[in-house]
Coordinates of C-alpha atoms and ligand atoms in Angstrom, one line a residue:
M38 CA -23.4 1.9 -19.6
T39 CA -25.7 1.3 -22.6
A40 CA -25.6 3.2 -26.1
P41 CA -27.6 6.3 -26.1
A42 CA -30.8 6.0 -28.0
T43 CA -29.8 9.3 -30.1
T44 CA -26.3 10.5 -31.1
P45 CA -25.7 13.7 -29.0
A46 CA -25.6 17.0 -30.7
H47 CA -21.8 17.2 -29.9
G48 CA -20.9 13.6 -30.2
A49 CA -17.9 11.4 -30.2
A50 CA -16.5 9.8 -33.2
P51 CA -17.7 6.5 -34.0
G52 CA -16.5 3.3 -32.1
I53 CA -15.8 5.3 -28.6
P54 CA -17.9 4.0 -25.9
H55 CA -20.6 6.3 -24.9
L56 CA -21.1 6.3 -21.1
D57 CA -24.8 7.5 -20.0
F58 CA -24.2 8.2 -16.2
D59 CA -23.3 11.2 -14.5
P60 CA -19.6 11.0 -13.0
F61 CA -20.4 14.3 -11.0
S62 CA -23.7 13.0 -9.4
I63 CA -24.2 12.2 -5.5
E64 CA -25.0 8.5 -6.5
F65 CA -21.6 8.3 -8.2
F66 CA -19.8 10.1 -5.5
A67 CA -21.3 7.7 -3.0
D68 CA -19.5 4.3 -4.6
P69 CA -17.3 5.4 -7.6
F70 CA -15.4 2.2 -7.6
P71 CA -17.6 -0.2 -9.3
I72 CA -18.2 2.4 -12.0
H73 CA -14.5 3.1 -12.4
E74 CA -14.1 -0.4 -13.0
R75 CA -16.6 -0.7 -15.9
M76 CA -15.5 2.6 -17.5
R77 CA -11.7 1.0 -17.4
E78 CA -13.0 -2.0 -19.0
A79 CA -15.0 0.1 -21.8
G80 CA -12.1 1.2 -23.3
P81 CA -8.9 3.6 -23.4
L82 CA -11.0 6.4 -24.3
V83 CA -14.8 6.9 -23.3
Y84 CA -17.2 9.7 -23.8
L85 CA -19.7 11.1 -21.2
D86 CA -23.0 12.0 -22.9
K87 CA -24.1 13.8 -19.7
W88 CA -21.8 16.6 -20.1
G89 CA -20.2 16.4 -23.6
T90 CA -16.5 15.5 -22.5
Y91 CA -14.3 12.9 -23.3
G92 CA -12.7 10.6 -20.5
V93 CA -9.5 8.6 -19.8
V94 CA -9.7 6.1 -17.0
R95 CA -6.9 3.9 -17.2
Y96 CA -3.5 4.7 -15.7
A97 CA -1.4 4.6 -19.3
E98 CA -3.8 7.2 -20.7
V99 CA -4.5 9.4 -17.4
H100 CA -0.4 9.6 -17.3
A101 CA -0.1 10.1 -21.2
V102 CA -2.4 13.0 -21.0
L103 CA -0.7 14.5 -17.9
N104 CA 2.6 14.3 -19.6
D105 CA 1.8 16.0 -22.7
P106 CA 0.9 19.6 -21.8
Q107 CA 1.3 20.7 -25.4
T108 CA -1.5 19.0 -26.8
F109 CA -3.6 18.5 -23.6
C110 CA -3.4 22.4 -22.4
S111 CA -4.4 23.8 -19.0
S112 CA -4.8 27.5 -19.9
R113 CA -8.4 26.9 -21.1
G114 CA -9.1 25.5 -17.4
V115 CA -9.0 22.2 -15.6
G116 CA -12.6 22.3 -15.0
L117 CA -15.3 21.3 -17.6
S118 CA -15.7 25.2 -18.5
D119 CA -13.6 26.1 -21.4
F120 CA -12.2 29.6 -20.9
A121 CA -11.9 30.0 -24.6
K122 CA -15.9 29.8 -24.6
E123 CA -17.0 30.9 -21.2
K124 CA -15.5 33.5 -18.8
A125 CA -13.8 31.8 -15.7
W126 CA -15.7 32.3 -12.3
R127 CA -12.7 34.0 -11.0
P128 CA -9.6 35.6 -12.5
Q129 CA -7.7 32.6 -14.0
S130 CA -5.0 31.0 -11.7
I131 CA -1.4 32.0 -13.3
I132 CA -0.1 28.8 -12.4
L133 CA -2.8 25.9 -12.5
E134 CA -4.5 27.5 -15.4
A135 CA -1.4 28.4 -17.4
D136 CA 0.7 26.6 -20.0
P137 CA 4.5 27.0 -20.8
P138 CA 6.4 29.3 -21.1
A139 CA 4.0 31.5 -18.9
H140 CA 3.7 28.4 -16.4
T141 CA 7.3 27.9 -16.4
R142 CA 8.0 31.3 -14.7
T143 CA 5.4 31.1 -12.0
R144 CA 6.0 27.5 -11.2
A145 CA 9.8 28.3 -10.7
V146 CA 8.7 30.8 -8.1
L147 CA 6.6 28.2 -6.1
N148 CA 9.1 25.4 -6.6
Q149 CA 11.4 27.7 -4.5
V150 CA 9.0 28.8 -2.1
L151 CA 7.8 25.1 -1.2
S152 CA 11.2 23.4 -1.7
A153 CA 12.8 20.8 0.4
T154 CA 15.0 23.6 1.7
A155 CA 12.0 25.5 3.0
M156 CA 10.5 22.5 4.5
R157 CA 13.5 22.0 7.0
P158 CA 12.6 24.9 9.6
L159 CA 9.1 23.3 9.4
R160 CA 9.5 19.8 10.5
G161 CA 9.9 20.3 14.0
H162 CA 7.2 22.7 14.8
F163 CA 4.7 20.6 12.5
T164 CA 5.7 17.4 14.5
A165 CA 5.3 19.0 17.9
L166 CA 1.7 20.2 16.8
A167 CA 0.9 16.5 15.3
E168 CA 1.9 14.9 18.6
A169 CA -0.1 17.6 20.7
K170 CA -3.2 17.0 18.7
V171 CA -3.1 13.2 19.1
D172 CA -2.3 13.7 23.0
E173 CA -5.4 16.0 23.2
L174 CA -7.6 13.5 21.2
L175 CA -6.1 10.7 23.4
A176 CA -7.3 12.5 26.5
R177 CA -11.0 12.8 25.1
G178 CA -11.1 9.3 23.9
S179 CA -13.9 9.8 21.3
F180 CA -14.3 12.4 18.7
D181 CA -14.9 13.0 15.2
A182 CA -11.6 12.6 13.1
I183 CA -12.7 14.8 10.3
P184 CA -13.6 18.2 12.1
D185 CA -11.3 17.3 15.3
L186 CA -8.3 15.8 13.7
A187 CA -8.4 15.8 9.4
E188 CA -9.4 19.5 9.6
A189 CA -8.0 20.7 13.0
Y190 CA -4.5 19.7 12.4
P191 CA -3.8 21.1 9.0
L192 CA -5.7 24.4 10.6
S193 CA -3.2 24.5 13.3
V194 CA -0.2 24.4 10.9
F195 CA -0.8 25.8 7.4
P196 CA -2.4 29.1 7.9
D197 CA 0.5 30.1 10.1
A198 CA 3.0 28.8 7.7
L199 CA 1.6 30.8 5.2
G200 CA 1.4 33.8 7.4
L201 CA -2.3 34.5 7.6
K202 CA -3.6 36.8 10.3
Q203 CA -6.2 34.9 12.8
E204 CA -9.3 36.8 11.7
G205 CA -11.3 35.5 8.9
R206 CA -9.7 32.0 8.9
E207 CA -13.2 30.2 8.9
N208 CA -13.3 31.4 5.2
L209 CA -10.4 29.1 4.3
L210 CA -12.4 25.7 4.1
P211 CA -15.5 27.2 2.3
Y212 CA -13.4 28.9 -0.2
A213 CA -11.4 25.9 -1.1
S214 CA -14.5 23.8 -1.2
L215 CA -15.9 26.3 -3.8
V216 CA -12.6 26.3 -5.9
F217 CA -13.1 22.2 -6.2
N218 CA -16.5 22.2 -6.5
A219 CA -16.1 24.8 -9.4
F220 CA -14.0 22.7 -11.5
G221 CA -17.1 20.5 -11.9
P222 CA -20.0 20.9 -14.4
P223 CA -22.8 23.4 -13.8
N224 CA -24.7 21.1 -11.2
R225 CA -26.3 22.1 -8.0
L226 CA -23.0 21.8 -6.2
R227 CA -21.2 24.2 -8.5
Q228 CA -24.0 26.7 -8.8
E229 CA -24.7 27.0 -4.9
A230 CA -20.9 27.1 -4.0
I231 CA -20.5 30.1 -6.7
E232 CA -23.8 31.7 -5.3
R233 CA -22.6 31.9 -1.9
S234 CA -18.7 32.8 -2.7
A235 CA -18.7 36.5 -2.4
P236 CA -17.5 36.8 1.2
H237 CA -15.1 33.9 0.7
Q238 CA -13.6 35.3 -2.5
A239 CA -13.3 38.9 -0.8
Y240 CA -11.5 37.5 2.1
V241 CA -9.3 35.6 0.0
A242 CA -8.3 38.6 -2.2
E243 CA -7.6 40.7 0.8
Q244 CA -5.2 38.1 2.4
C245 CA -3.3 37.9 -0.7
Q246 CA -2.1 41.4 -0.3
R247 CA 1.6 42.0 0.9
E248 CA 0.6 43.8 4.1
N249 CA -1.6 41.1 5.3
L250 CA 1.1 38.5 5.4
A251 CA 3.4 37.7 8.2
P252 CA 7.2 38.0 7.6
G253 CA 8.8 34.4 6.9
G254 CA 5.8 32.8 5.9
F255 CA 5.1 31.3 2.4
G256 CA 3.1 34.2 1.4
A257 CA 5.7 36.8 2.2
C258 CA 8.3 34.6 0.4
I259 CA 6.3 35.0 -2.7
H260 CA 6.0 38.7 -2.3
A261 CA 9.8 38.7 -2.0
R262 CA 10.1 37.0 -5.3
A263 CA 8.6 39.9 -7.1
D264 CA 11.2 42.3 -5.2
A265 CA 13.7 40.0 -6.9
G266 CA 12.0 40.5 -10.1
E267 CA 11.2 37.0 -10.8
I268 CA 7.3 37.9 -11.1
T269 CA 5.5 41.1 -10.9
H270 CA 4.1 42.8 -8.1
E271 CA 0.5 42.3 -9.5
E272 CA 1.0 38.4 -10.1
A273 CA 2.3 38.0 -6.3
P274 CA -1.2 38.1 -4.9
L275 CA -2.4 35.7 -7.3
L276 CA 0.2 33.1 -6.3
V277 CA -0.6 33.5 -2.8
R278 CA -4.2 33.0 -3.9
S279 CA -3.2 29.5 -5.3
L280 CA -1.6 28.4 -2.0
L281 CA -5.0 29.6 -0.3
S282 CA -7.1 27.7 -3.0
A283 CA -4.9 24.2 -2.8
G284 CA -3.1 24.1 0.3
L285 CA -5.5 23.4 3.0
D286 CA -8.3 21.6 1.7
T287 CA -6.3 18.8 0.0
T288 CA -4.4 18.1 3.0
V289 CA -7.6 17.9 5.1
Y290 CA -8.7 15.4 2.6
G291 CA -5.6 13.5 2.6
I292 CA -5.3 13.2 6.1
G293 CA -8.9 12.3 6.5
A294 CA -8.3 9.5 3.9
A295 CA -5.4 8.3 5.9
V296 CA -7.1 8.1 9.2
Y297 CA -9.9 6.3 7.5
C298 CA -7.7 3.7 6.0
L299 CA -6.0 2.9 9.2
A300 CA -9.4 2.6 10.9
R301 CA -10.8 0.2 8.4
Y302 CA -7.5 -1.8 8.1
P303 CA -6.4 -2.2 11.7
E304 CA -3.8 -4.9 10.6
Q305 CA -2.1 -1.8 8.7
F306 CA -2.4 0.1 11.5
A307 CA -0.5 -2.7 13.3
K308 CA 2.3 -2.7 10.8
L309 CA 2.7 0.9 11.1
R310 CA 2.8 0.7 14.9
S311 CA 5.6 -1.8 14.7
D312 CA 7.6 0.4 12.0
P313 CA 6.7 4.2 12.4
T314 CA 9.2 4.7 9.6
L315 CA 6.5 3.5 7.4
A316 CA 4.4 6.8 8.4
R317 CA 5.3 8.6 5.1
N318 CA 4.4 5.6 2.7
A319 CA 1.0 4.9 5.0
F320 CA 0.0 8.5 4.0
E321 CA 1.3 8.2 0.4
E322 CA -0.9 4.9 0.2
A323 CA -3.8 6.7 1.4
V324 CA -3.4 9.3 -1.3
R325 CA -3.4 6.5 -4.2
F326 CA -6.0 4.4 -2.6
E327 CA -8.6 7.1 -1.5
S328 CA -7.4 9.8 -4.3
P329 CA -8.7 13.0 -2.6
V330 CA -8.6 14.8 -5.7
Q331 CA -10.4 12.4 -7.9
T332 CA -10.5 14.2 -11.3
F333 CA -9.7 17.1 -13.4
F334 CA -9.6 18.3 -17.0
R335 CA -7.5 19.2 -19.8
T336 CA -8.4 20.7 -23.1
T337 CA -7.1 19.5 -26.7
T338 CA -5.0 22.2 -28.5
R339 CA -5.1 20.1 -31.8
E340 CA -6.4 16.8 -33.3
V341 CA -5.1 13.9 -31.4
D342 CA -5.1 10.1 -31.1
I343 CA -6.1 8.7 -27.8
G344 CA -6.2 4.6 -27.5
G345 CA -6.7 4.6 -31.4
H346 CA -9.5 7.1 -31.4
S347 CA -8.8 10.6 -33.1
I348 CA -10.5 13.4 -31.2
G349 CA -10.6 16.8 -32.4
E350 CA -9.1 20.5 -31.0
G351 CA -10.9 22.1 -28.4
E352 CA -12.3 18.9 -26.7
K353 CA -12.4 18.7 -22.9
V354 CA -10.7 15.5 -21.6
L355 CA -11.6 14.4 -17.9
M356 CA -8.8 12.3 -16.4
F357 CA -10.0 10.0 -13.5
L358 CA -7.1 10.2 -11.3
A359 CA -8.7 8.0 -8.8
A360 CA -9.7 5.1 -11.3
A361 CA -5.9 5.2 -12.7
N362 CA -4.4 5.0 -9.0
R363 CA -6.5 1.6 -8.9
D364 CA -6.0 0.2 -12.6
P365 CA -5.2 -3.5 -12.4
R366 CA -3.0 -2.9 -15.5
R367 CA -0.7 -1.0 -13.3
W368 CA -1.1 -1.9 -9.6
E369 CA -1.0 -5.4 -8.1
N370 CA -4.0 -5.5 -5.7
A371 CA -4.9 -2.3 -6.4
D372 CA -8.1 -2.2 -4.1
S373 CA -6.1 -3.2 -1.1
Y374 CA -4.6 -0.5 1.2
D375 CA -1.1 -1.7 1.9
I376 CA 1.3 0.6 3.5
T377 CA 4.3 -1.3 2.2
R378 CA 3.7 -0.9 -1.3
R379 CA 5.6 1.0 -4.0
T380 CA 3.4 3.8 -4.3
S381 CA 5.6 6.0 -6.7
G382 CA 4.0 6.6 -10.1
H383 CA 0.3 7.0 -8.4
V384 CA -1.2 10.0 -9.9
G385 CA -2.9 11.4 -7.0
Y386 CA -0.7 14.5 -7.0
G387 CA -0.8 14.6 -10.9
S388 CA 1.9 14.0 -12.8
G389 CA 4.4 16.0 -15.2
I390 CA 4.9 19.8 -15.1
H391 CA 1.6 20.6 -13.2
M392 CA 2.4 17.9 -10.4
C393 CA 1.3 19.3 -7.1
V394 CA 3.8 22.0 -6.3
G395 CA 2.7 21.7 -2.5
Q396 CA 3.4 18.2 -2.4
L397 CA 6.2 18.5 0.0
V398 CA 4.1 20.3 2.7
A399 CA 1.3 17.7 2.3
R400 CA 3.7 14.9 2.8
L401 CA 5.1 16.6 5.7
E402 CA 2.0 16.9 7.5
G403 CA 0.7 13.5 6.4
E404 CA 3.9 11.9 7.7
V405 CA 4.2 13.7 11.0
M406 CA 0.4 12.9 11.6
M407 CA 0.7 9.3 10.8
A408 CA 4.0 9.0 13.0
A409 CA 2.4 10.5 16.0
L410 CA -0.5 8.2 15.5
A411 CA 2.0 5.1 15.0
R412 CA 3.9 6.1 18.6
K413 CA 1.1 7.1 20.6
V414 CA -2.2 5.1 19.7
K415 CA -2.7 1.6 20.2
S416 CA -6.4 1.3 18.5
I417 CA -8.5 3.5 16.5
E418 CA -12.2 2.1 16.2
I419 CA -15.2 3.7 14.3
T420 CA -18.0 4.1 16.6
G421 CA -20.9 5.6 14.7
E422 CA -22.3 6.6 11.3
V423 CA -19.6 7.4 8.8
K424 CA -21.0 10.5 6.7
R425 CA -19.6 11.1 3.2
R426 CA -19.0 14.7 1.9
Y427 CA -19.9 15.5 -1.5
N428 CA -17.8 17.8 -3.9
N429 CA -17.4 17.8 -7.8
T430 CA -13.4 17.1 -7.3
L431 CA -12.7 16.0 -3.8
R432 CA -13.5 12.8 -2.1
G433 CA -13.9 12.6 1.6
L434 CA -15.9 12.3 4.7
E435 CA -17.9 14.6 6.6
S436 CA -18.0 12.8 9.7
L437 CA -16.0 10.0 11.2
P438 CA -16.6 9.2 14.7
V439 CA -14.1 7.3 16.4
A440 CA -12.5 6.1 19.7
I441 CA -8.9 5.9 20.2
K442 CA -6.9 4.2 23.0
A443 CA -3.2 5.0 24.2
A444 CA -0.4 2.8 23.4
Ligands
LIG79 C1 -6.4 24.3 -7.2 C2 -4.8 27.4 -8.0 C3 -5.8 19.4 -7.8 C4 -5.7 20.9 -8.2 C5 -6.5 21.2 -9.4 C6 -5.7 21.9 -7.2 C7 -5.5 23.1 -7.2 C8 -4.0 23.7 -7.9 C9 -4.0 25.3 -7.8 C10 -4.9 25.8 -7.7 C11 -6.1 25.7 -7.2 O1 -3.5 27.9 -8.6 O2 -5.9 28.3 -7.6

């Protein structure tokens, strides 16, 4: 947090606080919250010397950047790497890493495929599998809530909803972990993930093809939009790839966050048990509180003012979603997990034209799992060492040993 001894070669304009720590380091990931607080207090705009990028940490600026896609573009990548200067590690996403008007067309397709109408036939099945999972875990009594619940439940519903075949599904979580590490700077997490990526990339590319996607699933629906002429037959596999990239690990981390919250805050779990209709908001509040997606970037398309500072064209701006989600300027008791809070406006799913297109699937999974726990479980006790998992973008656990008792 001290001023650097020397001005960096690619420095910020005068008056902008320079921060000298690494927001992509293991020490930072272990406990980011005190540093988020220091960064928010440093000013509306900061400069991160370690990686030569600007950062926005307060709710107002994060929200403003997310809602000005003309100035803060996505087509140059939403990681640190600027696609105008460096080749992307995989073919660019045609929805995430795109700006209007190109984005508008692909977004319209996924909006349809993942619409409220598309969720209706899924709810019964998603609920039944959440209840079956909780029954199975109650019978075991003790288990690891990360692999056995947070991973197992989404793996039991999402790949089938997409229409994937059984074979090769072990690639899904490693592929997603790679995607989220790759948004980060060229540190060890990113470099090692990319070095090991070839088999996972080959698996994903193959599953995106029409012949490998079961009829009725999200994947087949995307290909059907190509028949309707809304996207080309070359674009369809890339949109399927977006669901494979963003649709599974995010919900694993979201459900993991929610279970971790309920385990740590038993009075909130008691509230949920007494009113299971709070299930959806209990999940949403966990997304605000833990922010499974901690950060991503935009790139400036012109000179622009942020918080009274002018920054140039072609600059990366890192958005600290997790810090915005606990900004005391926006949230009362920001650091408490409160399942009755009005959560709307949190940026855990982003905001604006790129806001999570799969949010209804995520919320459905989260809600039905929270509801199953509310109805069937009396207590959740942490019984062993909680181990964190480290990723350049995602915040979550490696291991959460728990014991649960039946209601
Ligand atoms: C990842 C894609 C939090 C987001 C950056 C998640 C995400 C969204 C889309 C894609 C990947 O289109 O590949």
